[in-house]
Backbone as numpy.savetxt, mean C-alpha at the origin, in Angstrom:
# Nx Ny Nz CAx CAy CAz Cx Cy Cz
3.12 -11.33 23.94 3.62 -9.97 23.23 3.30 -10.26 21.34
2.79 -9.26 21.08 2.27 -9.01 19.95 3.05 -8.60 18.71
3.63 -9.09 18.00 4.16 -9.75 16.56 4.01 -8.34 15.40
5.21 -7.53 15.13 4.97 -7.00 13.83 4.36 -8.36 12.62
3.09 -7.62 12.58 2.44 -8.35 11.34 2.24 -7.64 10.34
2.60 -7.92 9.08 3.14 -7.75 7.72 2.00 -7.80 6.72
1.46 -7.17 6.24 0.44 -7.05 5.27 0.87 -7.23 3.64
0.38 -8.05 2.51 0.49 -8.12 1.28 1.04 -6.26 0.82
1.69 -6.03 0.38 1.59 -5.29 -0.88 0.84 -4.53 -1.54
0.22 -5.99 -1.87 -0.92 -5.12 -2.99 -2.39 -5.45 -2.52
-2.97 -5.73 -1.65 -3.78 -5.95 -0.46 -3.52 -4.61 0.47
-4.32 -3.66 0.48 -3.98 -2.47 1.20 -4.67 -2.46 1.99
-5.75 -3.18 3.04 -6.95 -3.17 3.70 -8.10 -2.25 3.85
-7.85 -2.19 2.22 -9.23 -0.87 2.09 -10.61 -1.81 1.32
-11.38 -2.28 1.89 -12.75 -3.42 1.87 -14.16 -2.52 1.92
-13.98 -2.63 0.66 -15.98 -1.81 0.39 -16.89 -3.05 0.26
-17.67 -3.36 0.98 -18.67 -4.52 1.08 -17.90 -5.80 0.55
-16.82 -5.90 1.61 -16.95 -7.29 0.64 -15.01 -7.15 -0.59
-14.53 -5.88 -1.23 -14.60 -6.40 -1.91 -13.51 -5.60 -2.01
-12.44 -5.94 -2.91 -10.93 -5.14 -2.54 -9.84 -5.89 -4.28
-10.01 -4.66 -4.85 -8.76 -4.51 -5.34 -7.26 -5.60 -5.73
-7.28 -6.26 -6.11 -5.80 -6.48 -6.50 -5.17 -6.85 -7.26
-3.55 -6.22 -6.85 -3.23 -5.55 -7.87 -1.14 -6.44 -8.23
-0.77 -7.36 -8.31 0.69 -7.98 -9.30 0.61 -9.05 -7.88
1.94 -9.18 -7.72 1.82 -10.57 -6.62 1.54 -10.34 -4.91
2.33 -9.16 -4.85 1.93 -9.49 -3.02 3.63 -10.14 -2.21
3.67 -9.45 -1.39 4.67 -9.63 -0.38 3.89 -10.07 0.92
4.60 -11.42 1.93 4.58 -11.50 3.09 3.35 -11.71 3.56
3.09 -12.18 4.67 1.89 -12.47 5.65 0.89 -12.46 4.96
-0.45 -12.00 6.16 -1.73 -12.50 5.49 -2.80 -11.36 6.09
-3.09 -11.62 4.60 -4.76 -10.29 5.11 -5.93 -10.92 5.23
-6.67 -10.18 6.36 -7.98 -10.57 6.07 -8.98 -10.18 4.50
-8.49 -9.08 4.26 -9.35 -9.09 2.77 -9.27 -9.80 1.97
-10.31 -9.97 0.87 -10.57 -10.96 0.01 -9.78 -11.14 -0.96
-9.25 -12.13 -1.83 -8.55 -12.37 -2.57 -9.24 -12.97 -4.20
-8.42 -12.41 -4.87 -9.27 -12.87 -6.22 -9.13 -14.18 -6.56
-8.08 -15.01 -6.18 -7.74 -15.98 -7.10 -8.14 -16.79 -5.52
-8.52 -16.56 -4.03 -9.21 -17.51 -4.21 -10.20 -18.32 -4.57
-11.23 -17.54 -4.95 -12.50 -18.87 -5.45 -12.39 -18.66 -7.18
-12.02 -17.89 -7.91 -11.64 -17.37 -9.04 -11.11 -18.45 -9.92
-12.66 -19.17 -11.38 -12.58 -19.85 -12.30 -12.00 -19.24 -13.65
-12.00 -17.89 -13.08 -11.51 -17.22 -14.64 -10.40 -16.62 -14.42
-9.28 -17.12 -15.05 -7.76 -16.40 -14.53 -7.80 -15.19 -14.92
-6.74 -14.54 -13.97 -6.36 -13.26 -14.21 -5.97 -12.75 -14.88
-6.34 -11.39 -16.21 -5.59 -10.68 -16.83 -3.92 -10.76 -16.36
-2.68 -10.53 -17.39 -1.52 -10.65 -17.37 -1.06 -9.62 -18.15
-2.30 -8.60 -18.96 -1.88 -7.72 -19.36 -2.35 -6.22 -19.78
-2.50 -5.70 -20.06 -3.57 -4.35 -20.42 -4.28 -4.75 -21.38
-5.92 -4.68 -20.67 -6.22 -5.12 -21.72 -7.07 -3.88 -22.83
-7.42 -3.88 -23.65 -7.29 -3.45 -24.64 -8.83 -2.98 -25.02
-8.81 -1.26 -25.60 -10.72 -0.65 -25.57 -11.54 -1.19 -26.77
-12.41 -1.28 -26.08 -13.84 -2.13 -27.54 -15.06 -1.28 -27.29
-15.67 -1.63 -27.86 -17.54 -1.62 -27.71 -18.07 -1.14 -26.65
-17.75 -2.23 -25.93 -17.91 -2.64 -24.14 -17.57 -1.54 -23.71
-16.60 -1.27 -23.15 -16.04 -0.57 -22.72 -16.26 0.73 -22.57
-15.73 1.18 -24.49 -16.01 2.74 -24.85 -17.78 2.75 -24.38
-18.73 1.61 -24.29 -20.13 2.08 -23.63 -20.60 2.84 -22.40
-19.79 2.51 -21.74 -19.80 3.48 -20.01 -19.67 4.72 -20.17
-20.55 5.43 -20.08 -20.00 6.78 -19.22 -20.22 7.12 -18.27
-19.13 8.12 -17.94 -18.66 8.04 -17.35 -18.31 9.76 -16.87
-18.81 10.74 -15.39 -18.90 11.83 -15.47 -18.41 12.48 -13.99
-18.36 12.96 -14.15 -17.86 13.62 -12.63 -16.20 14.15 -12.27
-16.29 14.57 -11.29 -14.58 15.71 -11.19 -13.53 13.92 -11.01
-12.63 14.47 -11.53 -11.67 13.60 -11.52 -10.80 13.47 -10.32
-10.40 12.49 -9.52 -10.40 12.40 -8.19 -10.85 13.04 -7.21
-12.31 13.80 -7.61 -12.65 14.36 -6.62 -13.69 13.67 -4.85
-13.92 14.82 -4.86 -14.32 14.24 -2.89 -15.74 13.34 -3.25
-16.57 13.30 -4.32 -17.58 12.85 -4.68 -17.05 11.61 -6.47
-17.86 10.49 -6.11 -17.35 9.21 -6.62 -18.21 10.00 -7.93
-17.86 9.38 -9.13 -18.13 9.81 -10.08 -19.40 9.44 -10.45
-20.66 9.21 -11.59 -21.79 9.21 -12.15 -21.44 8.07 -13.50
-21.86 7.34 -13.21 -21.40 5.84 -13.94 -23.16 5.47 -14.88
-22.73 5.38 -15.90 -23.78 4.13 -17.00 -23.56 3.48 -18.45
-24.65 3.01 -17.42 -24.30 1.60 -18.92 -25.51 1.07 -18.83
-25.47 0.29 -20.00 -26.84 -1.19 -20.04 -27.01 -2.00 -19.07
-27.87 -2.86 -18.85 -27.69 -3.45 -18.26 -26.81 -4.52 -18.63
-26.74 -6.11 -18.67 -25.86 -7.08 -19.21 -24.89 -6.45 -19.46
-23.92 -5.53 -19.43 -22.89 -5.72 -20.22 -21.79 -6.61 -20.08
-20.87 -7.11 -21.13 -19.54 -8.36 -21.24 -18.63 -7.81 -22.14
-18.07 -8.51 -21.50 -16.61 -8.24 -22.31 -15.67 -9.90 -21.89
-15.77 -10.29 -23.20 -14.47 -11.16 -23.07 -13.33 -11.49 -24.36
-12.37 -11.47 -24.02 -11.91 -10.80 -22.98 -12.24 -9.55 -22.46
-10.97 -9.03 -20.97 -11.94 -7.71 -20.92 -11.68 -6.93 -21.66
-12.39 -5.58 -21.49 -12.06 -4.28 -22.54 -11.71 -3.38 -21.06
-10.96 -2.07 -21.80 -10.29 -1.09 -21.10 -10.76 0.51 -21.29
-11.44 1.22 -21.36 -11.01 2.66 -22.27 -10.58 3.08 -21.28
-9.97 4.34 -22.19 -8.90 5.03 -20.81 -9.57 6.97 -21.43
-11.13 7.26 -20.31 -12.07 8.45 -20.19 -11.71 9.58 -20.25
-10.41 9.83 -19.42 -9.92 10.62 -19.64 -8.28 10.36 -19.57
-7.49 11.42 -20.29 -6.08 11.05 -20.45 -5.31 11.78 -19.38
-4.67 11.04 -19.02 -3.86 11.52 -18.50 -2.52 12.30 -18.45
-1.74 13.72 -17.92 -0.27 14.15 -18.30 0.68 13.55 -17.42
0.80 12.94 -16.26 1.53 12.53 -15.53 2.09 11.23 -16.29
3.69 10.81 -15.08 4.24 9.76 -15.97 3.27 8.64 -16.31
4.36 7.90 -16.93 3.42 6.51 -17.22 4.13 6.07 -16.59
3.26 4.73 -16.11 3.58 3.87 -15.41 4.47 2.31 -15.86
5.15 1.73 -14.93 5.58 0.82 -15.89 5.84 -0.06 -13.97
6.41 -1.65 -14.91 6.05 -2.40 -13.14 6.77 -2.15 -12.48
6.16 -2.28 -11.52 7.17 -2.11 -9.45 6.37 -0.73 -9.20
6.20 0.17 -10.03 5.52 1.29 -10.12 4.11 1.17 -8.53
4.38 2.26 -7.56 3.28 2.16 -6.79 2.21 2.93 -7.00
0.99 2.61 -6.85 -0.07 4.45 -7.45 -1.01 4.89 -6.05
-1.55 5.66 -6.08 -2.92 5.96 -5.55 -4.16 5.47 -6.76
-4.75 4.83 -6.34 -6.43 4.30 -6.86 -7.66 5.57 -6.58
-8.51 5.73 -6.90 -9.61 5.51 -6.58 -10.78 5.45 -7.47
-11.88 4.32 -6.91 -12.53 3.33 -7.51 -13.50 3.48 -7.50
-14.90 2.26 -8.61 -16.36 2.60 -8.25 -16.42 0.99 -8.87
-17.30 0.73 -8.67 -17.26 -0.93 -8.72 -18.68 -1.64 -9.57
-19.10 -1.66 -9.99 -20.20 -2.11 -10.89 -20.49 -3.29 -10.54
-21.96 -4.55 -10.11 -21.84 -5.36 -11.09 -23.37 -5.06 -12.62
-21.77 -5.95 -13.70 -22.87 -5.70 -14.98 -24.08 -5.90 -15.20
-24.33 -6.95 -14.51 -26.03 -7.62 -15.55 -27.69 -6.62 -14.51
-27.16 -5.59 -13.35 -28.24 -5.02 -12.80 -27.90 -3.40 -12.70
-26.56 -3.75 -12.81 -26.02 -1.89 -12.53 -25.75 -1.75 -10.98
-26.05 -2.80 -10.46 -25.55 -2.76 -9.05 -24.51 -2.00 -8.44
-24.16 -0.84 -7.85 -22.73 -0.13 -7.68 -22.82 -0.85 -6.11
-21.42 -1.91 -5.77 -20.84 -2.73 -5.05 -20.79 -1.97 -4.32
-19.94 -0.98 -4.73 -18.81 -0.35 -3.83 -17.84 0.83 -3.75
-17.05 1.65 -3.51 -16.17 2.87 -4.02 -15.07 2.61 -2.85
-13.86 3.50 -3.46 -13.40 3.03 -2.28 -12.46 4.58 -2.82
-11.66 5.14 -1.81 -11.41 6.94 -2.23 -12.58 7.64 -2.94
-12.49 8.95 -3.40 -13.58 9.38 -3.86 -14.05 9.60 -2.17
-15.39 9.80 -1.98 -16.04 10.54 -0.90 -16.33 9.51 -0.38
-15.10 7.68 0.19 -15.06 6.70 0.76 -13.95 6.65 1.11
-13.57 7.14 2.14 -11.69 7.09 3.15 -10.79 7.12 1.48
-9.93 6.91 2.12 -8.58 6.93 1.44 -8.12 6.30 -0.20
-7.83 6.82 -0.98 -7.41 6.02 -2.73 -7.00 4.68 -2.01
-6.74 3.52 -2.39 -5.83 2.63 -2.42 -4.06 2.95 -2.76
-3.77 1.92 -2.55 -2.00 1.90 -2.89 -1.82 0.92 -3.91
-1.27 0.42 -4.78 -1.43 -0.93 -5.97 0.27 -0.46 -6.35
-0.38 -2.08 -5.93 1.42 -1.82 -6.89 1.06 -2.30 -8.90
2.16 -1.51 -9.72 1.60 -2.17 -10.93 2.65 -3.08 -11.66
1.77 -3.24 -12.66 2.16 -4.94 -13.55 1.96 -5.94 -12.57
2.54 -6.78 -13.45 1.51 -8.85 -12.65 0.19 -8.96 -13.10
-0.52 -9.28 -12.40 -2.14 -9.92 -12.89 -3.22 -9.03 -12.06
-4.18 -9.18 -12.48 -5.23 -8.40 -12.52 -5.31 -7.51 -12.29
-5.83 -5.99 -11.24 -6.17 -4.72 -11.73 -4.63 -3.70 -11.71
-3.51 -5.10 -11.23 -1.65 -4.44 -11.60 -1.17 -4.63 -13.16
-2.17 -5.04 -13.89 -1.85 -5.41 -15.60 -2.27 -4.72 -16.23
-3.79 -4.02 -15.80 -4.89 -2.63 -16.22 -4.09 -1.81 -16.41
-3.21 -1.30 -14.93 -2.25 -0.67 -14.60 -1.36 -0.13 -15.69
-0.84 -1.15 -16.04 0.57 -1.04 -16.44 0.72 -0.59 -17.75
-0.57 -0.83 -17.90 0.01 0.72 -19.55 -1.13 2.26 -19.13
-1.13 2.42 -17.93 -1.76 3.77 -17.89 -0.64 4.89 -17.73
-1.07 5.94 -16.77 -0.34 7.14 -16.85 -1.05 7.42 -15.68
-0.39 8.58 -15.24 -1.31 9.05 -13.62 -2.05 10.14 -14.19
-3.16 10.59 -13.60 -4.19 11.33 -14.57 -5.25 10.68 -15.15
-5.24 9.23 -15.33 -5.82 9.26 -15.90 -6.96 8.31 -15.72
-8.15 8.82 -16.23 -9.37 7.83 -15.57 -9.77 6.65 -16.81
-10.00 5.04 -16.05 -10.60 4.24 -17.09 -11.39 3.56 -16.26
-11.93 2.77 -17.42 -13.49 2.37 -17.48 -13.12 0.79 -18.18
-13.30 0.30 -16.71 -13.11 -1.75 -17.35 -14.69 -2.34 -17.11
-14.36 -3.44 -18.43 -15.54 -4.42 -18.43 -14.72 -5.87 -18.62
-15.20 -6.90 -17.78 -14.34 -8.10 -17.89 -15.41 -9.10 -16.29
-14.88 -10.16 -16.76 -15.54 -10.54 -15.56 -14.37 -10.12 -14.19
-15.45 -10.77 -13.09 -14.50 -10.06 -12.10 -12.97 -10.71 -11.22
-12.63 -12.44 -11.83 -11.75 -12.66 -11.46 -10.51 -11.81 -12.28
-10.48 -11.56 -13.40 -10.03 -11.32 -14.80 -9.21 -10.04 -13.95
-9.98 -9.54 -13.49 -9.94 -7.81 -13.53 -9.38 -7.48 -11.89
-9.54 -9.14 -10.97 -8.29 -8.72 -9.55 -9.48 -8.47 -8.69
-11.06 -9.30 -8.67 -12.24 -8.93 -7.97 -12.01 -10.37 -7.39
-12.78 -10.33 -5.78 -13.93 -12.11 -6.28 -15.53 -11.35 -6.05
-16.06 -10.55 -6.92 -17.44 -10.21 -6.90 -17.95 -11.51 -7.54
-17.53 -11.94 -8.24 -18.35 -12.36 -9.41 -18.89 -12.04 -10.52
-19.08 -13.00 -11.97 -19.76 -12.29 -12.88 -19.23 -10.58 -13.61
-19.32 -10.03 -14.19 -19.06 -9.40 -14.77 -19.06 -8.25 -13.68
-18.12 -7.26 -14.18 -18.39 -5.89 -13.27 -18.10 -4.90 -14.04
-17.83 -3.60 -13.80 -17.62 -2.33 -14.73 -16.26 -1.74 -13.50
-15.53 -1.72 -13.61 -15.01 -0.58 -13.11 -14.25 0.72 -13.58
-14.73 1.26 -12.67 -14.10 3.08 -13.22 -13.25 3.72 -12.27
-11.43 3.62 -12.73 -10.66 4.01 -11.96 -10.25 5.52 -12.79
-9.78 5.86 -11.12 -8.86 7.11 -11.57 -7.97 6.63 -11.30
-6.20 7.14 -11.71 -4.68 7.08 -11.29 -4.74 8.37 -10.88
-4.24 8.36 -9.12 -4.41 9.97 -8.85 -3.17 10.19 -8.59
-2.20 9.04 -7.90 -1.03 9.60 -8.00 0.21 8.49 -7.88
1.50 8.71 -8.27 2.34 7.94 -7.94 2.79 7.97 -7.24
3.01 6.43 -5.69 3.79 6.79 -4.53 5.53 6.64 -4.95
5.74 7.25 -4.22 7.33 6.85 -4.02 7.65 6.11 -3.18
9.00 4.87 -3.63 9.37 3.69 -3.09 10.13 4.36 -1.84
10.71 5.53 -1.31 11.79 5.97 -0.07 11.14 7.44 -0.21
12.02 7.78 0.91 11.12 9.25 1.90 11.45 10.18 1.19
10.68 11.07 0.95 11.17 12.46 0.34 11.02 13.43 0.83
11.31 13.46 2.67 10.80 14.23 3.53 12.24 15.35 3.56
12.38 16.76 4.60 13.02 17.24 4.41 14.13 16.93 5.39
15.64 16.69 5.33 16.76 16.06 6.56 16.12 16.96 7.88
16.78 16.50 8.79 16.60 16.93 9.84 18.02 16.65 10.61
18.44 17.66 11.83 19.73 17.28 11.99 19.09 15.83 13.52
20.48 15.36 13.53 20.38 13.61 14.07 21.21 14.24 15.74
20.12 13.29 16.17 21.11 13.09 17.67 21.76 12.25 17.60
23.02 12.69 18.29 24.54 11.64 17.68 24.50 11.25 19.01
23.59 11.15 19.74 23.62 10.17 21.48 22.31 8.88 21.43
21.14 8.82 20.09 20.77 8.09 19.06 21.01 7.78 17.96
20.97 6.33 17.83 21.58 5.89 16.29 21.13 6.75 15.23
21.87 7.02 14.04 22.21 7.29 13.22 21.93 7.54 12.16
21.53 7.93 10.94 20.82 6.50 9.63 21.97 7.21 8.01
21.68 7.02 7.45 22.58 8.17 6.36 21.24 7.01 5.20
21.18 7.70 4.20 20.38 6.59 3.31 21.47 6.55 1.92
21.72 4.89 1.40 22.34 4.84 0.35 21.55 5.52 -1.17
22.29 5.52 -2.39 21.34 6.35 -3.49 19.84 5.49 -3.74
19.42 4.00 -3.77 18.09 3.74 -3.36 17.35 4.57 -2.26
18.20 4.86 -1.17 17.23 5.45 -0.26 16.94 4.15 0.57
18.18 2.85 0.63 17.90 2.37 1.78 18.67 3.00 3.20
18.28 2.83 3.76 18.77 3.58 5.49 20.16 2.62 5.88
21.73 3.34 6.17 22.22 3.13 7.04 22.32 2.95 7.77
21.81 2.30 9.10 21.76 2.88 10.52 23.35 2.67 11.72
23.58 3.66 12.33 24.86 3.49 12.55 24.43 4.00 14.06
25.13 2.75 14.77 24.40 2.53 16.56 25.96 3.21 17.28
25.25 4.51 18.30 26.36 5.08 19.26 26.94 4.50 20.31
28.68 4.74 20.30 29.25 3.49 21.60 27.79 4.24 23.02
26.83 4.72 23.03 25.90 5.00 25.12 25.46 3.75 24.75
24.70 3.52 26.11 23.95 2.97 26.63 22.07 3.19 25.69
21.68 2.44 25.69 20.00 2.67 24.66 19.05 3.17 25.61
18.20 3.99 24.86 17.69 4.49 25.97 16.73 3.82 26.94
15.59 4.07 27.40 15.21 3.09 28.63 14.04 3.45 28.35
13.20 4.32 27.41 11.76 4.07 27.05 11.78 4.45 25.62
10.96 4.09 24.93 10.85 3.86 23.16 11.20 5.28 22.54
11.94 5.36 21.92 12.28 6.85 21.42 12.21 6.97 20.18
11.28 8.35 19.70 11.13 8.12 18.19 12.29 9.54 17.50
12.42 9.21 16.56 12.98 10.75 16.22 13.17 10.89 14.27
12.95 12.43 14.21 12.08 12.07 12.60 13.64 12.45 12.14
13.89 11.93 11.10 15.23 11.38 10.13 15.05 12.98 9.32
13.48 12.21 8.70 13.77 13.44 7.29 11.65 13.45 7.85
11.44 15.16 7.92 10.30 15.67 7.89 9.24 15.84 6.44
8.46 14.79 6.73 7.53 14.82 5.17 6.06 16.04 5.61
5.22 15.73 4.57 4.88 16.61 4.48 2.70 16.26 3.99
2.11 15.23 3.97 1.75 14.72 3.67 0.74 14.45 5.13
-0.61 13.13 5.00 -0.97 13.57 5.98 -0.42 12.63 7.36
-1.31 13.32 8.17 -0.56 12.50 10.01 -1.17 11.66 10.08
0.02 10.82 10.27 -0.99 8.95 11.21 -1.50 9.13 11.92
-2.71 8.05 12.27 -3.30 8.11 13.23 -3.00 6.61 13.96
-3.62 6.22 14.65 -3.54 4.84 14.93 -4.97 4.24 14.55
-4.54 3.03 13.80 -5.33 2.23 13.27 -5.42 2.51 11.82
-5.02 3.79 10.94 -4.72 3.91 9.54 -3.48 2.74 9.08
-3.93 2.54 7.66 -2.84 1.66 6.99 -2.31 2.04 6.15
-0.54 1.85 6.34 -0.13 2.69 5.25 1.24 1.90 4.88
1.61 2.55 3.17 2.72 1.54 2.90 3.69 2.14 3.03
4.79 1.12 3.78 5.90 1.89 4.07 7.63 1.03 3.56
8.80 1.65 3.76 9.40 0.15 3.91 10.24 0.66 5.12
10.55 -0.42 5.59 11.42 -0.34 6.99 12.68 -0.96 6.67
12.75 -0.97 8.29 14.57 -1.94 8.57 15.19 -1.76 9.76
15.24 -2.66 10.35 14.97 -3.18 11.25 16.90 -4.06 12.51
16.82 -2.98 12.97 18.32 -4.28 13.46 18.40 -4.58 14.70
19.47 -4.83 15.16 19.38 -4.63 16.95 20.53 -3.34 17.51
19.64 -3.66 18.59 20.89 -1.70 19.43 22.54 -2.71 19.52
22.17 -3.70 20.08 23.24 -3.83 20.31 24.08 -5.33 19.30
24.96 -4.15 18.56 26.31 -4.77 17.42 25.22 -5.19 15.87
23.96 -4.10 15.63 23.29 -3.25 15.01 23.01 -4.38 13.52
23.06 -5.83 13.96 22.76 -6.73 12.95 21.49 -6.97 12.94
20.84 -6.62 11.11 19.95 -6.84 11.01 18.65 -7.91 11.35
17.75 -8.12 11.20 16.76 -8.79 11.51 15.57 -8.98 10.68
15.21 -7.50 10.02 13.91 -7.58 9.11 14.36 -6.45 8.25
13.96 -6.65 7.07 13.70 -5.12 5.92 13.11 -5.37 4.88
12.38 -4.13 4.80 11.12 -4.55 3.43 12.29 -4.20 2.46
13.70 -3.88 2.66 14.15 -3.42 1.06 15.18 -4.88 0.76
15.07 -5.62 1.95 16.45 -6.50 1.48 14.86 -7.83 0.36
13.50 -7.71 1.79 13.06 -8.43 0.20 12.69 -7.74 -1.25
13.11 -6.51 -1.54 12.61 -5.81 -2.83 11.66 -5.17 -2.94
10.49 -5.05 -2.34 9.51 -4.00 -1.88 8.82 -3.52 -0.95
8.33 -2.23 -1.31 7.39 -1.51 0.27 6.42 -3.12 0.14
6.28 -2.44 1.66 5.13 -3.40 2.44 4.20 -2.31 2.80
3.03 -3.37 3.49 1.64 -2.37 4.17 1.20 -3.04 5.64
1.41 -2.02 6.65 0.15 -2.54 7.70 -0.35 -1.84 8.00
-1.26 -1.93 9.43 -2.31 -0.85 9.93 -1.32 -1.01 11.86
-0.91 0.37 11.43 -0.41 1.18 12.32 -1.08 1.32 13.86
-1.36 -0.35 14.43 -2.58 -0.21 15.53 -1.94 -1.70 16.38
-2.37 -1.43 17.54 -2.06 -2.01 18.63 -2.96 -3.71 18.31
-3.22 -3.73 17.55 -3.91 -5.19 17.93 -3.34 -5.94 17.30
-1.77 -5.43 16.31 -1.26 -6.09 14.78 -0.32 -5.56 15.37
0.07 -4.58 15.81 1.83 -4.18 15.66 2.87 -4.39 16.83
3.77 -3.82 16.98 4.88 -3.88 18.97 4.01 -2.71 19.01
4.32 -2.56 20.30 3.54 -1.27 20.94 5.05 -0.36 20.49
6.23 -0.70 20.61 6.40 0.38 20.42 6.73 1.28 18.69
6.14 0.67 17.75 5.44 0.80 16.43 4.59 2.28 16.49
3.43 1.09 17.03 2.26 2.19 17.10 2.75 3.55 18.03
3.42 3.45 19.07 4.37 5.08 20.01 5.27 5.75 18.72
6.03 4.92 18.13 6.70 5.54 17.34 6.41 6.46 15.68
5.09 5.72 15.31 4.65 6.21 13.93 3.56 7.19 13.99
2.48 6.55 15.33 1.28 7.36 15.41 1.70 8.98 15.24
1.19 10.07 14.74 1.50 11.15 14.45 2.57 11.75 14.02
3.22 11.18 12.55 4.18 11.23 11.94 3.45 11.61 11.19
4.25 12.17 10.06 3.57 12.17 8.53 4.10 11.51 7.72
3.33 11.89 6.40 3.28 10.66 4.83 4.63 11.39 4.26
5.49 10.78 3.74 6.84 11.51 2.95 7.73 11.42 4.90
7.72 10.93 5.43 8.55 11.51 7.09 9.94 9.95 6.52
10.52 10.09 6.97 11.41 8.94 7.86 11.62 8.88 9.23
11.17 8.11 9.37 11.48 7.58 11.61 12.04 6.80 11.55
12.97 7.18 12.72 14.07 6.19 13.79 13.26 6.07 15.05
13.09 4.73 15.34 12.54 4.01 16.59 13.41 3.03 17.26
13.71 3.06 18.34 14.50 3.38 18.99 13.31 2.14 20.39
12.67 0.83 20.34 12.12 0.48 20.67 12.81 -0.15 21.89
12.59 0.00 22.90 12.93 -1.12 24.36 12.57 -2.48 24.40
13.06 -2.97 24.91 12.13 -5.07 25.37 10.83 -4.70 25.54
10.71 -3.88 26.22 8.97 -3.91 27.07 8.01 -3.11 25.67
8.93 -3.24 25.02 7.19 -2.28 24.13 7.80 -2.66 23.11
8.90 -4.35 22.38 8.78 -4.64 21.37 8.48 -6.29 21.75
9.98 -7.21 21.48 9.50 -9.08 21.96 9.62 -9.39 23.37
10.15 -8.77 23.74 10.47 -8.47 25.67 11.13 -10.34 25.56
11.51 -11.07 26.92 11.60 -12.54 26.91 10.37 -13.56 25.50
9.60 -13.07 24.68 9.07 -13.99 23.81 9.32 -13.66 22.10
10.63 -13.81 21.76 10.52 -12.75 20.15 10.32 -13.96 19.55
9.68 -13.48 18.17 9.04 -14.34 17.29 10.11 -15.42 16.50
9.62 -16.61 17.04 11.02 -17.54 16.29 11.15 -17.57 14.85
12.03 -18.15 14.76 13.22 -17.50 13.55 13.12 -16.39 13.04
13.21 -15.24 13.82 13.78 -13.75 13.70 14.64 -13.42 14.42
15.67 -14.34 14.67 17.38 -13.66 14.71 17.10 -12.87 16.23
15.77 -12.56 16.96 16.14 -11.71 17.59 15.73 -11.74 19.22
17.12 -11.60 20.06 17.65 -12.54 21.15 16.08 -12.16 22.43
16.22 -12.26 22.81 15.59 -12.41 23.93 15.96 -11.30 24.97
14.86 -9.99 25.25 14.57 -8.94 25.83 15.48 -7.84 25.00
15.67 -8.19 23.73 16.52 -7.15 22.88 16.34 -5.36 22.65
16.81 -4.81 22.74 16.25 -3.46 22.34 16.37 -3.61 20.51
15.25 -2.88 20.11 15.36 -2.08 18.22 15.43 -1.37 17.72
16.02 -1.00 16.93 16.04 -0.29 16.26 15.70 -0.26 14.63
14.59 0.03 14.46 13.87 0.47 13.17 13.90 1.72 12.66
13.70 1.73 11.39 14.25 2.88 10.16 12.84 2.43 9.60
12.10 3.77 9.76 10.42 3.42 9.09 10.72 4.87 8.10
10.51 4.51 6.14 9.89 5.30 5.33 8.73 5.56 5.58
7.43 6.77 5.52 6.16 6.68 5.16 5.74 7.15 4.22
5.53 6.20 2.82 5.39 6.47 1.56 3.46 6.92 1.12
2.90 6.00 2.12 1.36 6.53 1.33 0.49 5.88 2.31
-0.69 6.70 2.66 -1.61 6.48 3.60 -2.66 5.32 2.82
-3.17 4.34 3.03 -4.31 3.53 1.78 -4.80 2.81 2.27
């Protein structure tokens, strides 16, 4: 039986040419994405880099957050120690602070020869959801605003990448990601578990005094209007899981203090999650009653506090695709 395998917050697995931005400290699980700390000989920055002559020498043109990556030019061999960062375009959106989540599109270049190493977002899939603050790229974002375009230069490990040498990063801070569902409340079926949110968005789940459904059943509690989730997509979510019998919580991102990410795929998630979330829209809150057959059956995770052949209830806030 497959496990509900969670990936670290800051390592949304969007990898281009073996390249992934890392920010903050992340939480839980393991990812196949490369880690800046795995082979880093230079410590990751822990505060926002100041602008300097090197970062100012990076020329950037093109539409902000567009469908084509910006054109970036600079002289071969550009270096900066410590790293430098210049705001190319000043955004008018919210100031970012530690603990926020943002969607960032970026391109990365090897500074020694101006070779483009890869792009995330723009014309190469979705922007990456990153946590603000901590170390590496998250530290760079800690003094940014939504709408900023940033040009940075420095050692790859210092900026939160594992490509080696000095790199140039041009990043568009596209949007702030909420930490709870922003969808429109829907009428709930009283014969299914009902959901009421606390002030911070954490769901309280009430189990009805009726037998559990015999098939996995999903109900939209709040309807979002964002992109539709397809199998294989990676999503940033808040989630809470309780037992149908007795309503006891066994797992929750809310209890851990931060959203997390997972890939919605039968290769890594219990089947009930895939059935319940594929086809739903970002911004939605979805309640899923998962039968034992689509959950953990007779082989629950060791230490999960899930009994054998238990029916489970999950409430999932879909925050962003990453």
